[in-house]
Amino acid sequence: LYFVNVDDVEVRRNRSHAATTQSRKAVEFADAGGTLVVADNDFTGACTPYVKDAETGPVTARGNIVSSC
């Protein structure tokens, strides 16, 4: 999931498994703000529940399943 220039995003209770041949990103934010939450997702295969650029505000992440990379 890729979010660009948006505010107030909640990604919750999804299942998206990444293969080792994929980018292994679960959620990516670019220039996002407001309330950003990534919670209770199964992102098996991803290395982290989210990545963000320097312009994106804080992201709350909890209860996500990811793989160790």
PDB file of C-alpha atoms in Angstrom:
ATOM      1  CA  LEU A   1       0.000   0.000   0.000  1.00  0.00           C
ATOM      2  CA  TYR A   2       1.458   3.353  -1.027  1.00  0.00           C
ATOM      3  CA  PHE A   3       0.056   6.657   0.291  1.00  0.00           C
ATOM      4  CA  VAL A   4       1.281   9.977  -1.133  1.00  0.00           C
ATOM      5  CA  ASN A   5       0.332  13.453   0.107  1.00  0.00           C
ATOM      6  CA  VAL A   6      -2.593  12.271   2.243  1.00  0.00           C
ATOM      7  CA  ASP A   7      -3.714  12.878   5.817  1.00  0.00           C
ATOM      8  CA  ASP A   8      -5.367  10.652   8.425  1.00  0.00           C
ATOM      9  CA  VAL A   9      -4.790   7.093   7.196  1.00  0.00           C
ATOM     10  CA  GLU A  10      -5.668   3.956   9.154  1.00  0.00           C
ATOM     11  CA  VAL A  11      -4.522   0.588   7.804  1.00  0.00           C
ATOM     12  CA  ARG A  12      -6.086  -2.078  10.005  1.00  0.00           C
ATOM     13  CA  ARG A  13      -6.762  -5.855   9.915  1.00  0.00           C
ATOM     14  CA  ASN A  14      -5.343  -6.614   6.467  1.00  0.00           C
ATOM     15  CA  ARG A  15      -3.528  -9.691   5.252  1.00  0.00           C
ATOM     16  CA  SER A  16      -0.925  -9.116   2.557  1.00  0.00           C
ATOM     17  CA  HIS A  17       1.945 -11.573   2.284  1.00  0.00           C
ATOM     18  CA  ALA A  18       5.093 -10.445   0.453  1.00  0.00           C
ATOM     19  CA  ALA A  19       7.376 -12.807  -1.433  1.00  0.00           C
ATOM     20  CA  THR A  20      11.155 -12.442  -1.164  1.00  0.00           C
ATOM     21  CA  THR A  21      11.154 -11.379  -4.831  1.00  0.00           C
ATOM     22  CA  GLN A  22       8.970  -8.352  -4.005  1.00  0.00           C
ATOM     23  CA  SER A  23      10.017  -5.039  -2.419  1.00  0.00           C
ATOM     24  CA  ARG A  24       9.042  -6.418   1.021  1.00  0.00           C
ATOM     25  CA  LYS A  25       7.399  -3.134   2.060  1.00  0.00           C
ATOM     26  CA  ALA A  26       3.971  -3.443   3.662  1.00  0.00           C
ATOM     27  CA  VAL A  27       2.889   0.212   3.790  1.00  0.00           C
ATOM     28  CA  GLU A  28       4.767   3.226   2.476  1.00  0.00           C
ATOM     29  CA  PHE A  29       3.985   6.867   3.282  1.00  0.00           C
ATOM     30  CA  ALA A  30       5.299   9.872   1.351  1.00  0.00           C
ATOM     31  CA  ASP A  31       4.496  13.407   2.528  1.00  0.00           C
ATOM     32  CA  ALA A  32       1.624  12.145   4.698  1.00  0.00           C
ATOM     33  CA  GLY A  33       0.341  13.778   7.876  1.00  0.00           C
ATOM     34  CA  GLY A  34      -2.376  13.852  10.469  1.00  0.00           C
ATOM     35  CA  THR A  35      -3.165  10.620  12.279  1.00  0.00           C
ATOM     36  CA  LEU A  36      -1.325   7.704  10.650  1.00  0.00           C
ATOM     37  CA  VAL A  37      -1.989   4.212  12.058  1.00  0.00           C
ATOM     38  CA  VAL A  38      -0.859   0.757  10.918  1.00  0.00           C
ATOM     39  CA  ALA A  39      -2.376  -1.813  13.305  1.00  0.00           C
ATOM     40  CA  ASP A  40      -3.274  -5.491  13.597  1.00  0.00           C
ATOM     41  CA  ASN A  41      -2.179  -6.498  10.082  1.00  0.00           C
ATOM     42  CA  ASP A  42      -0.563  -9.717   8.859  1.00  0.00           C
ATOM     43  CA  PHE A  43       2.299  -8.596   6.621  1.00  0.00           C
ATOM     44  CA  THR A  44       4.236 -11.867   6.655  1.00  0.00           C
ATOM     45  CA  GLY A  45       7.216 -11.510   4.333  1.00  0.00           C
ATOM     46  CA  ALA A  46       7.531  -7.749   4.829  1.00  0.00           C
ATOM     47  CA  CYS A  47      10.549  -6.517   6.789  1.00  0.00           C
ATOM     48  CA  THR A  48       8.685  -3.765   8.699  1.00  0.00           C
ATOM     49  CA  PRO A  49       5.030  -2.753   9.009  1.00  0.00           C
ATOM     50  CA  TYR A  50       5.718   0.607   7.297  1.00  0.00           C
ATOM     51  CA  VAL A  51       8.334   2.928   5.820  1.00  0.00           C
ATOM     52  CA  LYS A  52       8.073   6.701   5.537  1.00  0.00           C
ATOM     53  CA  ASP A  53       9.967   9.659   4.160  1.00  0.00           C
ATOM     54  CA  ALA A  54      11.259  12.619   6.181  1.00  0.00           C
ATOM     55  CA  GLU A  55       8.218  14.760   5.311  1.00  0.00           C
ATOM     56  CA  THR A  56       5.750  12.263   6.804  1.00  0.00           C
ATOM     57  CA  GLY A  57       4.590  12.765  10.368  1.00  0.00           C
ATOM     58  CA  PRO A  58       4.683  10.145  13.119  1.00  0.00           C
ATOM     59  CA  VAL A  59       3.107   6.751  12.468  1.00  0.00           C
ATOM     60  CA  THR A  60       1.581   4.570  15.196  1.00  0.00           C
ATOM     61  CA  ALA A  61       2.250   0.878  14.547  1.00  0.00           C
ATOM     62  CA  ARG A  62       1.032  -1.918  16.819  1.00  0.00           C
ATOM     63  CA  GLY A  63      -0.001  -5.563  16.655  1.00  0.00           C
ATOM     64  CA  ASN A  64       1.401  -6.195  13.159  1.00  0.00           C
ATOM     65  CA  ILE A  65       2.961  -9.468  12.010  1.00  0.00           C
ATOM     66  CA  VAL A  66       6.122  -9.065   9.896  1.00  0.00           C
ATOM     67  CA  SER A  67       9.094 -11.280   9.083  1.00  0.00           C
ATOM     68  CA  SER A  68      12.633 -10.771  10.312  1.00  0.00           C
ATOM     69  CA  CYS A  69      14.786  -9.727   7.357  1.00  0.00           C
TER      70      CYS A  69
END
